[in-house]
Amino acid sequence: MPDRENPRFFLPYINRGGRVGYNKNRDVAVDIEKGILMIAMLAGHVTINPGLRRIIYSFHLAAFVVLSGYFYRKGRGLKNTLRGLFRTFLIPYGIFCAVHFAISWTGNPEHGVLYYMKQYLFGMSFSKNLWQDVPSVGPVYFILLLLLVWLFYYGTDQALCYAAKKRKAKTGKWEAVLYRMLAAIGLSVVGMYLGKAGWWLPWSADAALYCVLFYWAGIQLKEYHIPERCSDNPYLYFFLAPVWAYAIYEGNMSIAGRDYAPYGIIIAGALSAVLLLYMLSRYLRDHWSPYIVWFLALTGESSVCILLIHTLFNGRIGDFYTRWFHPEYIYHMAASNGTQILIGIMIWMLIKIYKRKDRKVFRKTA
């Protein structure tokens, strides 16, 4: 259970009265939403009904990008920005590369060191017309994609700020929003056409360009408190749900497979799904058992650890449970995915404990 004496350590925490408490500086509903998205992602990687997979793929990766934009911060300085990028993206990817290489190298590898180095440096999700001889790094490609999405948006934001200073013209708030929206749409269209032409780039750079629009949308959702306003006006469900349903009926979205058609409808459907899921997360936070809320929030916080475990050990964990369950049964999916989630949560909790102790040592020596 969470540390009751230090309620900011885990979010949410359960107090002695059996109620859920929260860090006021963090929106726990977002962690719950990320937890639901992670469970959906794991379900989408097993043998399930094609219609259900179509629903999951219509929003889950786009929603992760939107929620990443939800926490975008500017003005931290280049040094702090690069440090945050290294800690958030490159360290987890480096850990994946090291563990994956150790597992592959100890299992009588068919390929040499250069083969694996090329795989890790290119970081391909899939390939089509380009670099067809480079194997995929699996679902962990999404870490690299998020890094590039951040860099693309940050570079665009800085370029627009520099252009405004160069013109020595005062840019209004709505004018700045419009410029960034047009830039995000432009990058997204470029990424869509690159994917459609089969030019699938290393680190999924083409897909990252497509996702810049979702990142910008996440920033706007946070800036104008749109998710909270949707939750306070539940009748919006009757507007958002048909948009999402029509997008599922009309098209399909698979970021890894570069399937984005029809462009505008798919984006509108994904954003509607993000808002609907946030409304659901707020309801769960306020009305469901605090233990379920705590589990979902921790799953969301541990999403990177769970993604690494899933990429590295999904096959082995799945094979272990085939002793008792058929791979196509829901019991097998629940056992395999549940184990991966629990391992990821435990690793994340250990990291939090280490960080907590490290802060105490720093304070004593300061």
Short mmCIF file of C-alpha atoms in Angstrom, two decimals:
data_model
loop_
_atom_site.label_atom_id
_atom_site.label_comp_id
_atom_site.label_asym_id
_atom_site.label_seq_id
_atom_site.Cartn_x
_atom_site.Cartn_y
_atom_site.Cartn_z
CA MET A 1 0.00 0.00 0.00
CA PRO A 2 1.10 3.62 -0.41
CA ASP A 3 2.98 5.40 2.33
CA ARG A 4 0.20 7.00 4.38
CA GLU A 5 2.64 9.27 6.19
CA ASN A 6 3.85 10.78 2.95
CA PRO A 7 0.79 11.23 0.73
CA ARG A 8 2.74 12.85 -2.11
CA PHE A 9 4.82 9.71 -2.62
CA PHE A 10 2.20 7.74 -4.55
CA LEU A 11 -0.71 9.23 -6.47
CA PRO A 12 -3.40 8.65 -5.52
CA TYR A 13 -2.91 7.49 -1.93
CA ILE A 14 -5.48 6.00 0.43
CA ASN A 15 -5.87 7.76 3.76
CA ARG A 16 -6.93 6.25 7.04
CA GLY A 17 -10.54 7.13 6.41
CA GLY A 18 -10.58 4.93 3.32
CA ARG A 19 -10.83 7.90 0.97
CA VAL A 20 -8.54 8.79 -1.86
CA GLY A 21 -6.24 11.79 -1.51
CA TYR A 22 -4.31 13.52 -4.27
CA ASN A 23 -1.41 15.76 -4.93
CA LYS A 24 -3.08 19.07 -5.78
CA ASN A 25 -0.37 19.80 -8.36
CA ARG A 26 -1.24 16.75 -10.45
CA ASP A 27 -4.37 15.71 -12.31
CA VAL A 28 -4.86 12.12 -11.19
CA ALA A 29 -7.58 11.59 -13.81
CA VAL A 30 -4.84 11.81 -16.44
CA ASP A 31 -2.89 9.02 -14.70
CA ILE A 32 -6.06 6.93 -14.61
CA GLU A 33 -6.61 7.59 -18.31
CA LYS A 34 -3.03 6.55 -19.08
CA GLY A 35 -3.59 3.39 -17.06
CA ILE A 36 -6.68 2.53 -19.11
CA LEU A 37 -4.73 3.27 -22.30
CA MET A 38 -1.90 0.98 -21.24
CA ILE A 39 -4.34 -1.87 -20.53
CA ALA A 40 -5.94 -1.27 -23.94
CA MET A 41 -2.53 -1.28 -25.64
CA LEU A 42 -1.62 -4.64 -24.12
CA ALA A 43 -5.00 -6.05 -25.15
CA GLY A 44 -4.45 -4.83 -28.70
CA HIS A 45 -1.24 -6.87 -29.01
CA VAL A 46 -2.90 -10.26 -28.46
CA THR A 47 -5.41 -12.29 -30.43
CA ILE A 48 -8.69 -10.43 -30.03
CA ASN A 49 -11.74 -9.65 -32.12
CA PRO A 50 -10.75 -7.49 -35.13
CA GLY A 51 -13.55 -5.05 -34.37
CA LEU A 52 -12.29 -4.54 -30.83
CA ARG A 53 -8.76 -4.04 -32.11
CA ARG A 54 -10.07 -1.46 -34.57
CA ILE A 55 -11.64 0.46 -31.67
CA ILE A 56 -8.44 0.33 -29.61
CA TYR A 57 -6.24 1.43 -32.48
CA SER A 58 -8.57 4.30 -33.29
CA PHE A 59 -7.29 6.30 -30.32
CA HIS A 60 -4.84 4.66 -27.91
CA LEU A 61 -1.46 5.77 -29.29
CA ALA A 62 -2.80 9.17 -30.33
CA ALA A 63 -4.15 9.59 -26.79
CA PHE A 64 -0.69 8.97 -25.31
CA VAL A 65 0.69 11.73 -27.53
CA VAL A 66 -2.13 14.09 -26.52
CA LEU A 67 -1.47 13.42 -22.83
CA SER A 68 2.25 14.02 -23.38
CA GLY A 69 1.38 17.43 -24.80
CA TYR A 70 -0.83 17.93 -21.75
CA PHE A 71 2.36 18.16 -19.66
CA TYR A 72 4.40 20.29 -22.07
CA ARG A 73 6.40 23.00 -20.33
CA LYS A 74 8.44 25.74 -21.93
CA GLY A 75 10.88 28.25 -20.55
CA ARG A 76 12.94 25.78 -18.52
CA GLY A 77 16.16 26.58 -20.35
CA LEU A 78 18.05 24.46 -22.85
CA LYS A 79 20.15 22.65 -20.24
CA ASN A 80 17.19 21.57 -18.12
CA THR A 81 15.24 20.68 -21.24
CA LEU A 82 17.95 18.37 -22.56
CA ARG A 83 18.39 16.81 -19.14
CA GLY A 84 14.66 16.12 -18.94
CA LEU A 85 14.65 14.60 -22.42
CA PHE A 86 17.57 12.33 -21.57
CA ARG A 87 15.96 11.17 -18.35
CA THR A 88 12.48 10.66 -19.80
CA PHE A 89 13.25 9.06 -23.15
CA LEU A 90 16.86 8.06 -23.75
CA ILE A 91 17.54 6.34 -20.42
CA PRO A 92 14.53 3.97 -20.80
CA TYR A 93 15.47 3.27 -24.41
CA GLY A 94 19.09 2.67 -23.40
CA ILE A 95 17.94 0.20 -20.74
CA PHE A 96 15.84 -1.60 -23.34
CA CYS A 97 18.81 -1.85 -25.73
CA ALA A 98 21.12 -3.19 -23.02
CA VAL A 99 18.66 -5.81 -21.73
CA HIS A 100 17.54 -6.83 -25.22
CA PHE A 101 21.15 -7.26 -26.35
CA ALA A 102 22.01 -9.30 -23.24
CA ILE A 103 19.03 -11.60 -23.80
CA SER A 104 19.76 -12.00 -27.51
CA TRP A 105 23.51 -12.48 -27.06
CA THR A 106 23.18 -15.16 -24.38
CA GLY A 107 20.71 -17.16 -26.45
CA ASN A 108 23.08 -18.26 -29.24
CA PRO A 109 22.46 -15.26 -31.53
CA GLU A 110 22.24 -15.75 -35.26
CA HIS A 111 23.60 -12.26 -35.96
CA GLY A 112 26.67 -10.28 -34.98
CA VAL A 113 27.04 -7.18 -32.83
CA LEU A 114 26.71 -4.81 -35.79
CA TYR A 115 23.29 -6.26 -36.59
CA TYR A 116 21.96 -5.35 -33.15
CA MET A 117 23.69 -1.97 -33.11
CA LYS A 118 22.01 -1.10 -36.40
CA GLN A 119 18.67 -2.24 -35.01
CA TYR A 120 19.01 -0.01 -31.93
CA LEU A 121 20.35 3.03 -33.79
CA PHE A 122 17.63 2.97 -36.44
CA GLY A 123 14.85 2.23 -33.91
CA MET A 124 12.39 1.20 -36.63
CA SER A 125 8.78 0.41 -35.81
CA PHE A 126 8.26 -1.22 -39.20
CA SER A 127 9.81 -0.67 -42.62
CA LYS A 128 8.31 -0.53 -46.08
CA ASN A 129 10.19 0.99 -49.00
CA LEU A 130 13.27 2.03 -47.01
CA TRP A 131 15.68 0.06 -44.75
CA GLN A 132 13.85 -3.21 -45.25
CA ASP A 133 16.80 -5.16 -43.82
CA VAL A 134 16.59 -3.42 -40.42
CA PRO A 135 14.46 -5.33 -37.88
CA SER A 136 11.87 -3.61 -35.73
CA VAL A 137 12.57 -2.75 -32.09
CA GLY A 138 8.94 -3.59 -31.27
CA PRO A 139 6.45 -1.48 -29.30
CA VAL A 140 9.27 0.39 -27.55
CA TYR A 141 9.63 2.41 -30.76
CA PHE A 142 6.95 4.64 -29.25
CA ILE A 143 9.47 6.10 -26.78
CA LEU A 144 11.58 7.36 -29.67
CA LEU A 145 8.51 8.63 -31.49
CA LEU A 146 7.45 10.68 -28.45
CA LEU A 147 10.96 12.14 -28.21
CA LEU A 148 10.83 13.26 -31.84
CA VAL A 149 7.32 14.64 -31.46
CA TRP A 150 8.55 16.78 -28.57
CA LEU A 151 11.60 17.94 -30.54
CA PHE A 152 9.55 18.78 -33.63
CA TYR A 153 7.05 20.82 -31.65
CA TYR A 154 9.71 22.49 -29.51
CA GLY A 155 11.70 23.44 -32.62
CA THR A 156 8.58 24.84 -34.28
CA ASP A 157 7.65 26.79 -31.14
CA GLN A 158 11.13 28.29 -30.85
CA ALA A 159 11.22 29.16 -34.56
CA LEU A 160 7.90 31.00 -34.31
CA CYS A 161 9.08 32.89 -31.22
CA TYR A 162 12.30 33.85 -33.01
CA ALA A 163 10.36 35.02 -36.09
CA ALA A 164 8.12 37.18 -33.90
CA LYS A 165 11.16 38.81 -32.26
CA LYS A 166 12.78 39.31 -35.64
CA ARG A 167 9.71 41.15 -36.91
CA LYS A 168 9.64 43.17 -33.68
CA ALA A 169 5.89 42.79 -33.75
CA LYS A 170 3.73 41.97 -30.77
CA THR A 171 1.86 38.73 -31.43
CA GLY A 172 -1.55 38.36 -29.85
CA LYS A 173 -2.51 35.26 -27.92
CA TRP A 174 -4.96 33.95 -30.49
CA GLU A 175 -2.61 34.81 -33.33
CA ALA A 176 0.13 32.75 -31.67
CA VAL A 177 -2.27 29.85 -31.23
CA LEU A 178 -3.25 30.08 -34.91
CA TYR A 179 0.38 30.07 -36.09
CA ARG A 180 1.19 27.01 -34.00
CA MET A 181 -1.94 25.22 -35.15
CA LEU A 182 -1.11 25.86 -38.82
CA ALA A 183 2.48 24.69 -38.25
CA ALA A 184 1.26 21.53 -36.49
CA ILE A 185 -1.19 20.78 -39.30
CA GLY A 186 1.54 21.34 -41.90
CA LEU A 187 3.94 18.94 -40.17
CA SER A 188 1.15 16.42 -39.72
CA VAL A 189 0.23 16.48 -43.40
CA VAL A 190 3.89 16.00 -44.36
CA GLY A 191 4.11 13.01 -42.04
CA MET A 192 0.91 11.55 -43.48
CA TYR A 193 2.19 11.76 -47.05
CA LEU A 194 5.58 10.31 -46.09
CA GLY A 195 3.84 7.34 -44.49
CA LYS A 196 1.48 6.93 -47.43
CA ALA A 197 4.44 6.90 -49.85
CA GLY A 198 6.16 4.18 -47.83
CA TRP A 199 9.02 6.40 -46.67
CA TRP A 200 9.03 5.09 -43.11
CA LEU A 201 11.97 6.76 -41.42
CA PRO A 202 14.26 5.79 -38.50
CA TRP A 203 12.85 6.51 -35.04
CA SER A 204 9.45 6.67 -36.81
CA ALA A 205 10.22 10.29 -37.73
CA ASP A 206 7.46 10.35 -40.37
CA ALA A 207 4.87 9.12 -37.84
CA ALA A 208 6.22 11.64 -35.32
CA LEU A 209 5.53 14.45 -37.80
CA TYR A 210 1.98 13.16 -38.17
CA CYS A 211 1.55 13.13 -34.37
CA VAL A 212 2.70 16.73 -33.82
CA LEU A 213 -0.92 17.82 -34.29
CA PHE A 214 -2.02 15.56 -31.43
CA TYR A 215 0.75 17.01 -29.26
CA TRP A 216 -0.39 20.55 -30.03
CA ALA A 217 -3.97 19.51 -29.24
CA GLY A 218 -2.84 18.21 -25.84
CA ILE A 219 -1.26 21.58 -25.05
CA GLN A 220 -4.48 23.38 -25.94
CA LEU A 221 -6.58 20.98 -23.86
CA LYS A 222 -4.46 21.81 -20.85
CA GLU A 223 -4.27 25.54 -21.56
CA TYR A 224 -8.04 26.03 -21.79
CA HIS A 225 -9.08 23.32 -19.29
CA ILE A 226 -11.17 21.61 -21.97
CA PRO A 227 -11.21 18.11 -20.37
CA GLU A 228 -12.44 19.54 -17.06
CA ARG A 229 -15.13 21.55 -18.84
CA CYS A 230 -16.28 18.46 -20.72
CA SER A 231 -16.51 16.56 -17.44
CA ASP A 232 -18.57 19.35 -15.91
CA ASN A 233 -20.97 19.21 -18.90
CA PRO A 234 -21.81 15.51 -19.36
CA TYR A 235 -24.30 16.24 -22.14
CA LEU A 236 -21.24 16.66 -24.39
CA TYR A 237 -21.06 12.86 -24.36
CA PHE A 238 -23.89 12.85 -26.92
CA PHE A 239 -21.74 14.98 -29.23
CA LEU A 240 -18.36 13.33 -28.71
CA ALA A 241 -19.49 9.70 -28.84
CA PRO A 242 -21.04 9.91 -32.34
CA VAL A 243 -17.90 11.62 -33.67
CA TRP A 244 -15.72 8.81 -32.35
CA ALA A 245 -18.15 6.13 -33.57
CA TYR A 246 -18.30 7.67 -37.05
CA ALA A 247 -14.50 7.79 -37.24
CA ILE A 248 -14.33 4.08 -36.38
CA TYR A 249 -17.00 3.29 -38.98
CA GLU A 250 -15.50 5.45 -41.71
CA GLY A 251 -11.79 4.72 -41.40
CA ASN A 252 -8.96 3.32 -39.38
CA MET A 253 -5.84 4.61 -37.66
CA SER A 254 -2.69 2.61 -37.06
CA ILE A 255 0.28 4.84 -36.32
CA ALA A 256 2.78 1.99 -36.53
CA GLY A 257 1.21 0.84 -39.80
CA ARG A 258 0.89 4.43 -41.14
CA ASP A 259 -2.82 4.07 -41.73
CA TYR A 260 -4.36 7.52 -41.25
CA ALA A 261 -7.30 7.66 -43.64
CA PRO A 262 -9.53 9.58 -43.81
CA TYR A 263 -7.25 12.23 -42.32
CA GLY A 264 -9.55 14.81 -40.70
CA ILE A 265 -12.23 12.39 -39.52
CA ILE A 266 -9.70 10.06 -37.88
CA ILE A 267 -8.10 12.94 -35.96
CA ALA A 268 -11.49 14.26 -34.79
CA GLY A 269 -12.48 10.78 -33.66
CA ALA A 270 -9.26 10.24 -31.73
CA LEU A 271 -9.56 13.59 -29.93
CA SER A 272 -13.18 12.84 -29.07
CA ALA A 273 -12.11 9.49 -27.61
CA VAL A 274 -9.45 11.22 -25.49
CA LEU A 275 -12.05 13.56 -23.99
CA LEU A 276 -14.56 10.75 -23.42
CA LEU A 277 -11.91 8.67 -21.68
CA TYR A 278 -10.98 11.62 -19.50
CA MET A 279 -14.64 12.03 -18.51
CA LEU A 280 -14.71 8.34 -17.61
CA SER A 281 -11.48 8.67 -15.63
CA ARG A 282 -12.89 11.59 -13.63
CA TYR A 283 -15.97 9.51 -12.83
CA LEU A 284 -13.87 6.54 -11.74
CA ARG A 285 -11.72 8.81 -9.58
CA ASP A 286 -14.72 10.22 -7.75
CA HIS A 287 -17.02 7.20 -7.50
CA TRP A 288 -15.14 3.90 -7.75
CA SER A 289 -13.26 1.96 -5.13
CA PRO A 290 -10.08 3.80 -4.08
CA TYR A 291 -8.13 0.57 -4.53
CA ILE A 292 -9.13 0.32 -8.21
CA VAL A 293 -8.39 4.00 -8.68
CA TRP A 294 -4.98 3.56 -7.06
CA PHE A 295 -4.18 0.58 -9.32
CA LEU A 296 -5.19 2.39 -12.51
CA ALA A 297 -3.26 5.54 -11.55
CA LEU A 298 -0.13 3.53 -10.75
CA THR A 299 -0.51 1.68 -14.06
CA GLY A 300 -0.56 5.05 -15.81
CA GLU A 301 2.45 6.32 -13.89
CA SER A 302 4.33 3.08 -14.63
CA SER A 303 3.50 3.08 -18.35
CA VAL A 304 7.12 3.31 -19.54
CA CYS A 305 8.23 0.44 -17.29
CA ILE A 306 5.26 -1.66 -18.42
CA LEU A 307 6.08 -0.91 -22.06
CA LEU A 308 9.67 -2.10 -21.56
CA ILE A 309 8.55 -5.29 -19.83
CA HIS A 310 6.00 -5.92 -22.56
CA THR A 311 8.52 -5.45 -25.36
CA LEU A 312 11.21 -7.58 -23.74
CA PHE A 313 9.30 -10.40 -22.07
CA ASN A 314 5.80 -10.59 -23.57
CA GLY A 315 6.60 -13.78 -25.47
CA ARG A 316 8.20 -15.52 -22.49
CA ILE A 317 5.42 -14.56 -20.09
CA GLY A 318 2.80 -15.64 -22.62
CA ASP A 319 4.51 -19.01 -23.13
CA PHE A 320 4.59 -19.52 -19.36
CA TYR A 321 0.82 -19.20 -19.07
CA THR A 322 0.16 -21.56 -22.00
CA ARG A 323 0.72 -24.35 -19.46
CA TRP A 324 -2.73 -23.59 -18.05
CA PHE A 325 -4.60 -21.48 -20.62
CA HIS A 326 -5.01 -21.60 -24.38
CA PRO A 327 -3.34 -18.51 -25.96
CA GLU A 328 -6.63 -17.41 -27.53
CA TYR A 329 -8.60 -17.50 -24.27
CA ILE A 330 -9.28 -14.33 -22.31
CA TYR A 331 -7.85 -15.99 -19.19
CA HIS A 332 -4.46 -16.22 -20.90
CA MET A 333 -4.60 -12.54 -21.88
CA ALA A 334 -5.63 -11.48 -18.37
CA ALA A 335 -2.89 -13.53 -16.71
CA SER A 336 -0.13 -12.53 -19.14
CA ASN A 337 -0.99 -8.83 -19.32
CA GLY A 338 -1.73 -8.63 -15.61
CA THR A 339 1.70 -10.06 -14.82
CA GLN A 340 3.41 -7.53 -17.07
CA ILE A 341 1.50 -4.68 -15.44
CA LEU A 342 2.35 -5.83 -11.92
CA ILE A 343 6.05 -6.24 -12.76
CA GLY A 344 6.12 -2.79 -14.33
CA ILE A 345 4.40 -1.25 -11.29
CA MET A 346 6.84 -2.92 -8.90
CA ILE A 347 9.83 -1.64 -10.87
CA TRP A 348 8.34 1.87 -10.91
CA MET A 349 7.74 1.74 -7.15
CA LEU A 350 11.36 0.72 -6.58
CA ILE A 351 12.48 3.66 -8.72
CA LYS A 352 10.29 5.99 -6.67
CA ILE A 353 11.75 4.62 -3.44
CA TYR A 354 15.27 5.13 -4.77
CA LYS A 355 14.50 8.70 -5.83
CA ARG A 356 12.93 9.42 -2.46
CA LYS A 357 15.99 8.19 -0.56
CA ASP A 358 18.28 10.03 -2.96
CA ARG A 359 16.44 13.29 -2.23
CA LYS A 360 16.83 12.74 1.53
CA VAL A 361 20.59 12.18 1.15
CA PHE A 362 20.85 15.31 -1.01
CA ARG A 363 19.01 17.42 1.57
CA LYS A 364 21.26 16.19 4.38
CA THR A 365 24.44 16.98 2.46
CA ALA A 366 23.20 20.32 1.12
#
